[in-house]
Amino acid sequence: MDSPSDIGVSRRGLLTSGAGFAAVTALPASASNKEPVAPMETPPALPVQLKVNGKPAELTVDTRTTLLDALREHLHLTGTKKGCDHGQCGACTVMVNGRRINSCLSLAVMHEGDSVTTIEGLGTPEDLHPMQAAFVKHDGYQCGYCTPGQICSAVAVLDEIKAGIPSHVAADVAASPAFSEMEIRERMSGNICRCGAYSNIVEAIREAAGRRQA
Amino acid sequence: MKFDIPATTNPIDRLKVVGKATDRIDGPLKTTGRAPYAYERHDVAPGAAYGYVLGSAIAKGRITGMDLSAAKAAPGVLAIVTAENAGKLTKGNFNTANLLGGPEIEHYHQAIALVVAETFEQARAASSLIRVDYARGKGRFDLEAEMASATLPKEGFGGAAESKVGNFDGAFASAPVQLDARYTTPDHSHAMMEPHASTAKWEGDQLLLWTSNQMINWGKGDVARTLGLPKEKVRLMSPYVGGGFGGKLFVRTDAILAALGAKAAGRPVKVSLQRPLIANNTTHRPATIQRIRIGTTSDGKITAIGHESWSGDLPGGGPETAVSQTRLLYAGENRLTAMRLAVLDLPEGNAMRAPGEAPGMMALEIAMDEMAEKLGMDPVAFRALNDTQVDPEAANRPFSQRQLIQCMRIGADKFGWARRAKAPGAVREGRWLIGMGMAAAFRNNLNGRSGARVRLDGKGVVTVETDMTDIGTGTYTIIAQTAAEMMGVPLETVVVRLGDSSFPASAGSGGQWGANSSTAGVYAACAMLRDKVTAALGFNSADVVFEDGKVRAGNRSVALADAAKGGELVAEDYMDYGDLAKKYQQSTFGAHFVEVAVDAATAEVRVRRMLAVCAAGRILNPKSARSQVIGAMTMGVGSALMEELAVDKRFGFFVNHDLAGYEVPVHADIPHQEVIFLDETDPTTSPMKAKGVGELGLCGVGAAVANAIHNACGVRVRDYPVTLDKLLPGMPAFA
Amino acid sequence: MKAFHYTRASSPADAAALAAKTPGAKFIAGGTNLLDLMKLEIETPAHLIDVNKLALDRIEETPDGGLRIGALVRNTDLAADKRVRRDYAVLTRAIVAGASGQLRNKATTAGNLLQRTRCPYFYDPNQPCNKRKPGSGCAAIGGFSRQLAVIGTSKACIATYPGDMAIAMRLLDATVETVKPDGATRKIAIADFHRLPGDTPHLDNTLQTGELITAVTLPKPLGGKHFYHKVRDRASYAFALVSVAAVVQKDGTGRVAFGGMAHKPWRVEAAEAALPKGAAATARIAFAGATPTHDNAFKLPLAERTLAAVLSEARG
């Protein structure tokens, strides 16, 4: 079962690790469809109305356009970052109707009428949101690329704890969650920071949470 | 300015701005999403078309046919770039493999085409319509299997491939206490959060390239070389870099293909490597197989130390210099290091944060822990006993500063090292087995020629321009601090402009040389500007003081801004270095302490506490320097516990080539981290008296974690990462 | 990503009917897995039917004391439901052990059941994969298989089912409710919902073309202590190497299901009789006939030890 010779025969050629040359063809994916669908000449485009950072935004997008690319490429709100485009890093985190999501794994056309808050909607360089100010104070970022996603997530996390949504680190999932560093770390784990600012980010969130409660 | 004698007192020593924990001046832009990265330049390259990269489906062989017809006919497609139509491309000086493959394929996911279209969605869809026929060649993908064929690499960044002092073989054979162990480290991916990205725009025959790159001057040269352009026709801009870790030291395919795509499409084009392509398309830290032999007297004095390392790379590539630190870190009369390089047809191996020392220390510092255990000595005491204040290969060459023992002792004290149980597996809290581990930290200091231009305007604003980059390291801020200190102005009146090849060339960001080198360049330019100010204001005394926005000598005090009343004053200078780095061994030192918990049932490891103590010269900004260290500690946890590019040795590629498959630490993996900087200034490194710290923070962390795991559960794993499957066979039964 | 048409469905039956008559149609709800795969052209629907606006987002009590969970209830809301937390804590625990907060806010109950494997060869369109392209071969066999299945595998496929929620659903004997294109409804026991790969690994489950999940129902609560122990290399935001869902009663009897071991949630009812005797006895029956690879053989002792930890905690 573990022998390389069991590597199967592809539709076009033998895919083996054997010596010499073997023909391999990378086929267009459509060629592998069992029921070929006629190619589309013009990709469908649809209108969509969003409310972004409190302002209405009307755009016409390719059905394939993600919410992330609608923000970055159509609305030029490039604060929301594309780190992986596959829901594996969290850099694209925005809030939709008050809830944080990965905007890379959502189509813009699925958000008709939705209210989207991005990093640009939280604060400005001259007037920072308390979470943004706390990140600056605690140096909760380095290269800055995951940062908008971390901050959007952090703002939403505090709301999620307040709303009583349980997490993996709860000792008793039936009980209301309490604010703790472990809770923050678990809930923020969908936002990867390769620079490794995690310890500082937790301190920033703790400070922002304290300020909110006050 | 030439730096060839140790620094004496200078304006930086006032430490009114330098050395103070300072919020990053780029913080408000980064935290509000306003800092523009390379793919986000709607402002300067409006209407850019979108490029999408197609990677090779095979690791080694040839393209026998490429059918672009369906892709060309797809909606929105403007151009398709392939090796066939790209014109002559010359491999960059810093590249091992070609950035555009075909017909020869050198590694998996090597770029073979760029599809340019009106929209990202169109470019992506069309890229999959390209039909490619390959003839798969036989490749070498297994380091272990190629060990025997490995050869002596030529001398490179890490020094000679072999070093011998005394009689290692004899001394080792006769040593009363011996260790001879083999360690392995896997291939690592930089996995920076911002994918490699570039936006290219042609203005006539001038190429403007906004690209995410650590080394602007190297990059400018290699873009020009690759495309066959005169250097002056290439301008690189990289004001914000979303992480690099060595992965963006060099020009990569996004930059070259964006330029070619923009030429072909007749308009600006932007390209970002899709995440699943990055691990195989770009560079990685090569895997190593290391053999370490240590012989000591019965009371723990090292008499023989040998470190050999095998790694692989594409033809023409270089070794992972994993033995470098072993030439310098511990005393011992009889010494041996050796590197061997195998040819592998995996993607290109190259520098990743602390190349050499990162994997080298992962092995050496487990070996030191094992040796201490054999000797029945405390690991701190064993290391301290074998400290050396001179280069162990050249007794007449002292370390410029070496506070390794102080780092270890202070760390041990702060961390509560005395509470560590000597016997492994002795501390249990519920289901968790608790252990402590430590490792020395070591990384050489490097300096590079670095320049800056400094302007003073009539309002007293000081503007610094250098092609230096800020890859998250805090460069903007330390450069502003340096200029503020030199010119005697508050931080707020300094403007810093970075990452533009039209600015004076800097040392760039890499090898932890950036902070000291680039600020020394700014120091040089500011020194020249001070002279110009002094002259403009008619001071002729040597003891002019720049302070509080004023220039003062004796009883005379004039506003700094007055010097530029008649027009902006501009000074441009470089810092060059003499041979102080030869006379003195300049290195950075530290100690890492880690406490882990190992689940007695599942062998899952959780890091509970971490402390780093660093002695690395003057710390220019303790806030961002600390962040550099905690970030490095985090990467060290990754290398200890989870990071591994899994090699498919049949097909020759890294299988787990996305951020779900290649796991790096998340928030939940990292506890609160403590960092202590020892008070140190090193007058041999530059007038800044600083050294690097961003890589020091990584060197040794992996071993400290592995040693803590051993202390917790008694299982010694010598093959990184230390995952639970390697621990389970040695764990006691759980019922 | 191939171009596709997009339609918002107005009712579950209409959605099913439209899907049946539209070539290459797929439903989209949360989209967190489907869009991921569409970007790689592993999924290439010609038409997406958005079911998000269908009123399938409620959790209701059933007459027999259970819960009926609408297909579109988001993972976060299901995990946070007070009744679920009180009576089906294993389900809450399983959900919050999976993915990230962002993904759980989007992912739906039905969509999560349909999550496809994370086998790296399935995810790389250059590699042969019988699940992605039937008949092309399986590169995972003999390749990097650390994450992959140790039991119920076939010569054609050693993929694992990657989800967490479904492991708890399987433990709880949930029922999947669907509507078919002709408007007829049917109920599928969760045990019959996911398939083993056999020689048709491209089929993950027993849904028919156009069939739409409308709800998942849970029988009345089991009582006992609830556990979901997920083992992985990093502490969060990672797929399970092994997971153990268990409900253990005071007398030591109970149920156990495993994740990360097979192409479907792995529960062997016959093995549960051995639970009072301990983890080794249970695992021996549950994993009889296992076919691990060199890379993933550790999962067998790991599963047993993880179960032992759960049983120890249940006693404690």
Short mmCIF file of N, CA, C and O in Angstrom, two decimals, chain A residues 1-2 7-11 15 29-30 32-33 37 40 44 46 63-64 66 85-89 93 99-102 104-107 109-110 112 153 160 164-168 170-171 173 175 186 189-191, chain C residues 1-6 8 28-30 32 35-36 39-41 44 46 48 50 52-53 76-77 79-80 85 92-93 96 100-103 105-106 118 128 133 135-139 141-142 158 232 236-237:
data_model
loop_
_atom_site.label_atom_id
_atom_site.label_comp_id
_atom_site.label_asym_id
_atom_site.label_seq_id
_atom_site.Cartn_x
_atom_site.Cartn_y
_atom_site.Cartn_z
N MET A 1 0.82 -1.21 0.00
CA MET A 1 0.00 0.00 0.00
C MET A 1 0.85 1.25 0.00
O MET A 1 0.49 2.27 -0.56
N ASP A 2 2.04 1.14 0.61
CA ASP A 2 2.88 2.32 0.69
C ASP A 2 3.85 2.45 -0.48
O ASP A 2 4.66 3.36 -0.51
N ILE A 7 0.98 4.50 -7.08
CA ILE A 7 0.47 5.80 -7.52
C ILE A 7 -0.22 5.58 -8.85
O ILE A 7 0.33 5.00 -9.78
N GLY A 8 -1.40 6.05 -8.91
CA GLY A 8 -2.27 5.63 -10.01
C GLY A 8 -1.95 6.28 -11.33
O GLY A 8 -1.11 7.16 -11.45
N VAL A 9 -2.65 5.83 -12.26
CA VAL A 9 -2.52 6.35 -13.61
C VAL A 9 -3.48 7.53 -13.74
O VAL A 9 -4.65 7.42 -13.42
N SER A 10 -2.95 8.65 -14.14
CA SER A 10 -3.83 9.79 -14.33
C SER A 10 -4.51 9.63 -15.68
O SER A 10 -4.24 8.71 -16.43
N ARG A 11 -5.36 10.56 -15.97
CA ARG A 11 -6.10 10.45 -17.22
C ARG A 11 -5.18 10.57 -18.43
O ARG A 11 -5.48 10.09 -19.49
N LEU A 15 1.78 9.01 -13.48
CA LEU A 15 2.39 9.87 -12.49
C LEU A 15 3.18 9.00 -11.53
O LEU A 15 2.65 8.49 -10.57
N ALA A 29 -8.63 22.54 -15.34
CA ALA A 29 -9.57 21.86 -14.45
C ALA A 29 -10.88 21.53 -15.17
O ALA A 29 -11.49 20.50 -14.92
N SER A 30 -11.29 22.38 -16.07
CA SER A 30 -12.58 22.15 -16.73
C SER A 30 -12.54 20.86 -17.55
O SER A 30 -13.54 20.21 -17.74
N SER A 32 -11.48 18.19 -16.69
CA SER A 32 -11.71 17.01 -15.86
C SER A 32 -13.18 16.87 -15.46
O SER A 32 -13.56 15.90 -14.86
N ASN A 33 -13.96 17.86 -15.79
CA ASN A 33 -15.38 17.75 -15.43
C ASN A 33 -16.03 16.60 -16.18
O ASN A 33 -15.82 16.43 -17.38
N VAL A 37 -19.34 21.80 -18.82
CA VAL A 37 -20.29 22.90 -18.88
C VAL A 37 -19.75 23.88 -19.90
O VAL A 37 -18.56 24.16 -19.92
N MET A 40 -18.32 30.11 -20.18
CA MET A 40 -19.09 31.33 -20.12
C MET A 40 -18.32 32.43 -20.82
O MET A 40 -17.15 32.64 -20.55
N PRO A 44 -20.66 36.49 -15.21
CA PRO A 44 -21.82 37.23 -14.69
C PRO A 44 -21.38 38.30 -13.69
O PRO A 44 -20.49 38.07 -12.88
N LEU A 46 -23.04 41.24 -10.99
CA LEU A 46 -24.28 41.59 -10.32
C LEU A 46 -24.09 42.86 -9.49
O LEU A 46 -23.00 43.10 -8.97
N THR A 63 -19.46 37.80 -10.02
CA THR A 63 -19.98 36.95 -8.95
C THR A 63 -18.86 36.31 -8.14
O THR A 63 -19.05 35.94 -6.99
N ARG A 64 -17.68 36.20 -8.74
CA ARG A 64 -16.56 35.55 -8.05
C ARG A 64 -15.85 36.47 -7.08
O ARG A 64 -14.98 36.03 -6.32
N THR A 66 -14.70 38.29 -4.03
CA THR A 66 -14.92 38.12 -2.60
C THR A 66 -15.22 39.46 -1.95
O THR A 66 -14.90 40.52 -2.51
N ASP A 85 -5.97 34.30 1.53
CA ASP A 85 -7.13 34.17 0.65
C ASP A 85 -7.84 32.82 0.83
O ASP A 85 -8.65 32.44 -0.01
N HIS A 86 -7.53 32.11 1.90
CA HIS A 86 -8.13 30.79 2.11
C HIS A 86 -8.61 30.56 3.55
O HIS A 86 -8.75 29.41 3.97
N GLY A 87 -8.80 31.62 4.29
CA GLY A 87 -9.32 31.43 5.65
C GLY A 87 -8.34 30.81 6.61
O GLY A 87 -8.73 30.22 7.61
N GLN A 88 -7.06 30.96 6.32
CA GLN A 88 -6.05 30.31 7.16
C GLN A 88 -5.21 31.28 7.97
O GLN A 88 -4.24 30.87 8.60
N CYS A 89 -5.52 32.58 7.90
CA CYS A 89 -4.64 33.52 8.60
C CYS A 89 -5.36 34.63 9.35
O CYS A 89 -4.83 35.15 10.32
N THR A 93 -9.92 39.87 8.37
CA THR A 93 -11.08 39.95 9.29
C THR A 93 -11.76 41.32 9.23
O THR A 93 -11.10 42.36 9.38
N ARG A 99 -20.53 41.13 13.43
CA ARG A 99 -19.79 39.90 13.69
C ARG A 99 -18.56 39.81 12.83
O ARG A 99 -18.61 40.12 11.64
N ARG A 100 -17.48 39.32 13.41
CA ARG A 100 -16.24 39.21 12.63
C ARG A 100 -16.29 37.98 11.74
O ARG A 100 -16.74 36.90 12.15
N ILE A 101 -15.84 38.14 10.52
CA ILE A 101 -15.72 37.02 9.59
C ILE A 101 -14.43 37.19 8.78
O ILE A 101 -13.81 38.25 8.78
N ASN A 102 -14.05 36.12 8.10
CA ASN A 102 -12.95 36.19 7.12
C ASN A 102 -13.55 36.69 5.81
O ASN A 102 -14.30 35.96 5.16
N CYS A 104 -12.29 36.97 3.05
CA CYS A 104 -11.78 36.27 1.86
C CYS A 104 -12.65 35.08 1.51
O CYS A 104 -12.62 34.60 0.39
N LEU A 105 -13.41 34.57 2.48
CA LEU A 105 -14.22 33.37 2.23
C LEU A 105 -15.69 33.72 2.17
O LEU A 105 -16.54 32.99 2.68
N SER A 106 -15.98 34.85 1.57
CA SER A 106 -17.35 35.27 1.43
C SER A 106 -17.45 36.04 0.13
O SER A 106 -16.57 36.85 -0.17
N LEU A 107 -18.48 35.77 -0.63
CA LEU A 107 -18.65 36.50 -1.89
C LEU A 107 -19.32 37.83 -1.62
O LEU A 107 -20.24 37.92 -0.80
N VAL A 109 -21.42 39.28 -3.43
CA VAL A 109 -22.86 39.24 -3.77
C VAL A 109 -23.69 38.60 -2.66
O VAL A 109 -24.92 38.74 -2.65
N MET A 110 -23.04 37.92 -1.74
CA MET A 110 -23.78 37.32 -0.63
C MET A 110 -24.07 38.34 0.47
O MET A 110 -24.66 38.00 1.49
N GLU A 112 -25.60 41.47 0.15
CA GLU A 112 -26.58 42.49 -0.20
C GLU A 112 -27.22 43.05 1.09
O GLU A 112 -27.75 42.28 1.90
N SER A 153 -10.63 41.84 14.96
CA SER A 153 -10.95 40.65 15.72
C SER A 153 -11.04 40.98 17.21
O SER A 153 -11.95 40.53 17.91
N GLU A 160 -17.96 39.41 21.92
CA GLU A 160 -18.36 38.00 22.02
C GLU A 160 -18.32 37.51 23.47
O GLU A 160 -19.18 36.75 23.90
N GLY A 164 -21.55 36.40 25.95
CA GLY A 164 -21.62 35.08 26.58
C GLY A 164 -21.32 33.92 25.66
O GLY A 164 -21.64 32.77 25.99
N ILE A 165 -20.70 34.19 24.53
CA ILE A 165 -20.39 33.09 23.61
C ILE A 165 -19.22 32.28 24.18
O ILE A 165 -18.19 32.85 24.53
N PRO A 166 -19.41 30.97 24.29
CA PRO A 166 -18.36 30.17 24.95
C PRO A 166 -17.15 29.94 24.04
O PRO A 166 -17.23 30.12 22.83
N SER A 167 -16.05 29.56 24.66
CA SER A 167 -14.86 29.25 23.88
C SER A 167 -14.29 27.90 24.32
O SER A 167 -14.70 27.33 25.33
N HIS A 168 -13.30 27.47 23.57
CA HIS A 168 -12.65 26.18 23.80
C HIS A 168 -11.99 26.08 25.18
O HIS A 168 -11.84 24.99 25.72
N ALA A 170 -13.07 27.28 28.01
CA ALA A 170 -14.00 27.35 29.14
C ALA A 170 -13.94 26.05 29.94
O ALA A 170 -13.96 24.96 29.38
N ALA A 171 -13.88 26.18 31.26
CA ALA A 171 -13.93 24.98 32.10
C ALA A 171 -15.34 24.40 32.04
O ALA A 171 -15.53 23.19 32.03
N VAL A 173 -18.73 24.98 29.79
CA VAL A 173 -19.28 25.73 28.65
C VAL A 173 -20.68 26.26 28.93
O VAL A 173 -21.16 27.13 28.21
N ALA A 175 -21.44 27.87 31.60
CA ALA A 175 -21.30 29.11 32.37
C ALA A 175 -20.96 30.27 31.44
O ALA A 175 -20.47 30.07 30.33
N GLU A 186 -7.18 32.22 23.15
CA GLU A 186 -7.94 31.24 22.36
C GLU A 186 -8.80 31.94 21.30
O GLU A 186 -8.80 31.56 20.13
N SER A 189 -7.01 33.27 18.23
CA SER A 189 -6.13 32.34 17.54
C SER A 189 -6.39 32.23 16.04
O SER A 189 -5.57 31.67 15.32
N GLY A 190 -7.49 32.78 15.58
CA GLY A 190 -7.72 32.81 14.14
C GLY A 190 -7.02 33.96 13.45
O GLY A 190 -7.22 34.19 12.25
N ASN A 191 -6.21 34.69 14.18
CA ASN A 191 -5.44 35.80 13.60
C ASN A 191 -3.96 35.52 13.80
O ASN A 191 -3.43 35.69 14.90
N MET C 1 -10.80 30.28 -10.08
CA MET C 1 -12.23 30.05 -9.86
C MET C 1 -12.97 30.21 -11.18
O MET C 1 -12.81 31.21 -11.86
N LYS C 2 -13.72 29.19 -11.50
CA LYS C 2 -14.51 29.27 -12.73
C LYS C 2 -15.65 30.27 -12.54
O LYS C 2 -16.18 30.42 -11.44
N ALA C 3 -16.04 30.88 -13.64
CA ALA C 3 -17.20 31.77 -13.58
C ALA C 3 -18.45 30.96 -13.27
O ALA C 3 -18.55 29.79 -13.65
N PHE C 4 -19.38 31.58 -12.58
CA PHE C 4 -20.62 30.87 -12.24
C PHE C 4 -21.77 31.87 -12.17
O PHE C 4 -21.56 33.06 -11.96
N HIS C 5 -22.93 31.34 -12.34
CA HIS C 5 -24.13 32.15 -12.13
C HIS C 5 -24.52 32.06 -10.66
O HIS C 5 -24.15 31.12 -9.97
N TYR C 6 -25.26 33.05 -10.25
CA TYR C 6 -25.59 33.15 -8.83
C TYR C 6 -27.06 33.47 -8.68
O TYR C 6 -27.58 34.39 -9.32
N ARG C 8 -30.27 33.70 -5.63
CA ARG C 8 -30.70 33.57 -4.23
C ARG C 8 -31.98 32.74 -4.19
O ARG C 8 -32.94 33.06 -4.87
N ILE C 28 -24.74 27.32 -1.71
CA ILE C 28 -23.74 27.98 -0.87
C ILE C 28 -24.44 28.59 0.34
O ILE C 28 -25.48 29.23 0.22
N ALA C 29 -23.84 28.31 1.49
CA ALA C 29 -24.36 28.91 2.73
C ALA C 29 -23.23 29.74 3.33
O ALA C 29 -22.97 30.84 2.87
N GLY C 30 -22.50 29.20 4.29
CA GLY C 30 -21.37 29.96 4.85
C GLY C 30 -20.30 30.17 3.79
O GLY C 30 -19.70 31.23 3.69
N THR C 32 -17.41 28.85 3.65
CA THR C 32 -16.03 28.88 4.14
C THR C 32 -15.18 27.74 3.59
O THR C 32 -13.97 27.87 3.51
N LEU C 35 -15.83 28.05 -1.05
CA LEU C 35 -15.07 29.10 -1.76
C LEU C 35 -13.58 28.82 -1.72
O LEU C 35 -12.86 29.06 -2.69
N ASP C 36 -13.13 28.31 -0.60
CA ASP C 36 -11.73 27.89 -0.47
C ASP C 36 -11.41 26.93 -1.62
O ASP C 36 -10.41 27.09 -2.34
N LYS C 39 -11.57 28.45 -5.27
CA LYS C 39 -10.39 29.24 -5.66
C LYS C 39 -9.30 28.36 -6.26
O LYS C 39 -8.50 28.81 -7.06
N LEU C 40 -9.28 27.12 -5.81
CA LEU C 40 -8.28 26.18 -6.32
C LEU C 40 -8.83 25.34 -7.47
O LEU C 40 -8.16 24.44 -7.97
N GLU C 41 -10.07 25.63 -7.84
CA GLU C 41 -10.78 24.85 -8.87
C GLU C 41 -10.87 23.37 -8.52
O GLU C 41 -10.92 22.51 -9.40
N THR C 44 -15.87 23.27 -8.97
CA THR C 44 -16.09 24.16 -10.12
C THR C 44 -17.58 24.25 -10.46
O THR C 44 -17.99 23.89 -11.56
N ALA C 46 -20.99 25.57 -11.80
CA ALA C 46 -21.36 26.53 -12.84
C ALA C 46 -22.42 27.49 -12.32
O ALA C 46 -22.69 28.52 -12.93
N LEU C 48 -24.17 28.88 -8.48
CA LEU C 48 -24.30 28.82 -7.02
C LEU C 48 -25.70 29.27 -6.62
O LEU C 48 -26.18 30.30 -7.09
N ASP C 50 -27.61 30.49 -3.54
CA ASP C 50 -27.38 31.02 -2.19
C ASP C 50 -28.61 30.72 -1.34
O ASP C 50 -29.71 31.20 -1.62
N ASN C 52 -28.69 31.35 1.94
CA ASN C 52 -28.55 32.05 3.22
C ASN C 52 -29.82 32.76 3.69
O ASN C 52 -30.00 32.96 4.88
N LYS C 53 -30.68 33.15 2.74
CA LYS C 53 -31.86 33.90 3.17
C LYS C 53 -33.04 32.99 3.51
O LYS C 53 -34.12 33.46 3.87
N THR C 76 -21.33 29.41 15.62
CA THR C 76 -21.25 30.20 16.85
C THR C 76 -22.56 30.14 17.61
O THR C 76 -22.58 29.97 18.84
N ASP C 77 -23.67 30.28 16.88
CA ASP C 77 -24.96 30.33 17.55
C ASP C 77 -25.36 28.96 18.10
O ASP C 77 -25.99 28.87 19.15
N ALA C 79 -23.24 26.68 19.12
CA ALA C 79 -22.38 26.44 20.31
C ALA C 79 -22.84 27.27 21.49
O ALA C 79 -22.68 26.86 22.65
N ALA C 80 -23.41 28.44 21.21
CA ALA C 80 -23.76 29.37 22.29
C ALA C 80 -25.18 29.15 22.81
O ALA C 80 -25.57 29.74 23.82
N ARG C 85 -25.66 24.10 25.36
CA ARG C 85 -24.58 24.13 26.37
C ARG C 85 -24.95 23.32 27.60
O ARG C 85 -24.09 22.69 28.22
N THR C 92 -21.30 21.65 21.90
CA THR C 92 -20.67 22.97 22.05
C THR C 92 -19.16 22.82 22.08
O THR C 92 -18.43 23.54 21.39
N ARG C 93 -18.68 21.87 22.85
CA ARG C 93 -17.23 21.69 22.97
C ARG C 93 -16.60 21.34 21.62
O ARG C 93 -15.52 21.83 21.29
N VAL C 96 -16.57 24.60 19.35
CA VAL C 96 -15.61 25.64 19.71
C VAL C 96 -14.17 25.13 19.65
O VAL C 96 -13.22 25.93 19.73
N SER C 100 -11.87 28.86 13.73
CA SER C 100 -11.60 30.09 14.47
C SER C 100 -12.92 30.79 14.70
O SER C 100 -13.93 30.44 14.10
N GLY C 101 -12.91 31.80 15.56
CA GLY C 101 -14.13 32.55 15.82
C GLY C 101 -14.73 33.12 14.55
O GLY C 101 -15.95 33.08 14.35
N GLN C 102 -13.88 33.64 13.68
CA GLN C 102 -14.36 34.22 12.43
C GLN C 102 -15.07 33.17 11.58
O GLN C 102 -16.13 33.41 11.00
N LEU C 103 -14.45 32.01 11.46
CA LEU C 103 -15.03 30.97 10.61
C LEU C 103 -16.31 30.42 11.23
O LEU C 103 -17.28 30.15 10.52
N ASN C 105 -18.40 32.03 12.93
CA ASN C 105 -19.47 33.00 12.73
C ASN C 105 -20.14 32.84 11.38
O ASN C 105 -21.27 33.30 11.17
N LYS C 106 -19.45 32.23 10.46
CA LYS C 106 -19.95 32.12 9.09
C LYS C 106 -20.44 30.71 8.80
O LYS C 106 -21.45 30.52 8.12
N ARG C 118 -9.10 17.58 4.36
CA ARG C 118 -7.94 18.47 4.27
C ARG C 118 -6.70 17.75 3.77
O ARG C 118 -5.60 18.26 3.90
N PRO C 128 -2.26 13.56 -8.28
CA PRO C 128 -3.36 12.62 -8.48
C PRO C 128 -4.17 12.47 -7.19
O PRO C 128 -3.60 12.42 -6.10
N LYS C 133 -10.33 13.80 -8.56
CA LYS C 133 -10.47 13.39 -9.96
C LYS C 133 -10.51 11.87 -10.00
O LYS C 133 -9.47 11.22 -10.01
N GLY C 135 -10.25 8.12 -10.46
CA GLY C 135 -9.43 7.34 -11.38
C GLY C 135 -8.02 7.86 -11.55
O GLY C 135 -7.20 7.22 -12.21
N SER C 136 -7.70 9.00 -10.96
CA SER C 136 -6.36 9.57 -11.18
C SER C 136 -5.32 8.96 -10.26
O SER C 136 -4.12 9.14 -10.48
N GLY C 137 -5.74 8.28 -9.23
CA GLY C 137 -4.78 7.69 -8.30
C GLY C 137 -4.79 8.43 -6.97
O GLY C 137 -5.50 9.43 -6.81
N CYS C 138 -4.03 7.89 -6.05
CA CYS C 138 -3.96 8.52 -4.72
C CYS C 138 -2.51 8.78 -4.37
O CYS C 138 -1.74 7.85 -4.12
N ALA C 139 -2.13 10.05 -4.40
CA ALA C 139 -0.74 10.40 -4.08
C ALA C 139 -0.48 10.32 -2.58
O ALA C 139 0.66 10.26 -2.15
N ILE C 141 -1.24 7.92 -0.58
CA ILE C 141 -0.73 6.59 -0.23
C ILE C 141 0.74 6.54 -0.64
O ILE C 141 1.08 6.71 -1.80
N GLY C 142 1.59 6.36 0.35
CA GLY C 142 3.02 6.40 0.09
C GLY C 142 3.60 7.80 0.16
O GLY C 142 4.79 8.00 0.01
N ILE C 158 -7.14 7.51 1.41
CA ILE C 158 -6.92 7.44 2.86
C ILE C 158 -7.22 8.79 3.52
O ILE C 158 -6.66 9.13 4.56
N ARG C 232 -3.97 18.18 18.81
CA ARG C 232 -3.39 18.78 17.59
C ARG C 232 -2.01 19.31 17.90
O ARG C 232 -1.63 19.38 19.07
N SER C 236 -4.54 25.81 18.92
CA SER C 236 -5.83 26.24 18.41
C SER C 236 -5.73 26.41 16.90
O SER C 236 -4.63 26.46 16.36
N TYR C 237 -6.88 26.53 16.25
CA TYR C 237 -6.92 26.85 14.82
C TYR C 237 -6.15 25.80 14.03
O TYR C 237 -5.30 26.12 13.20
#
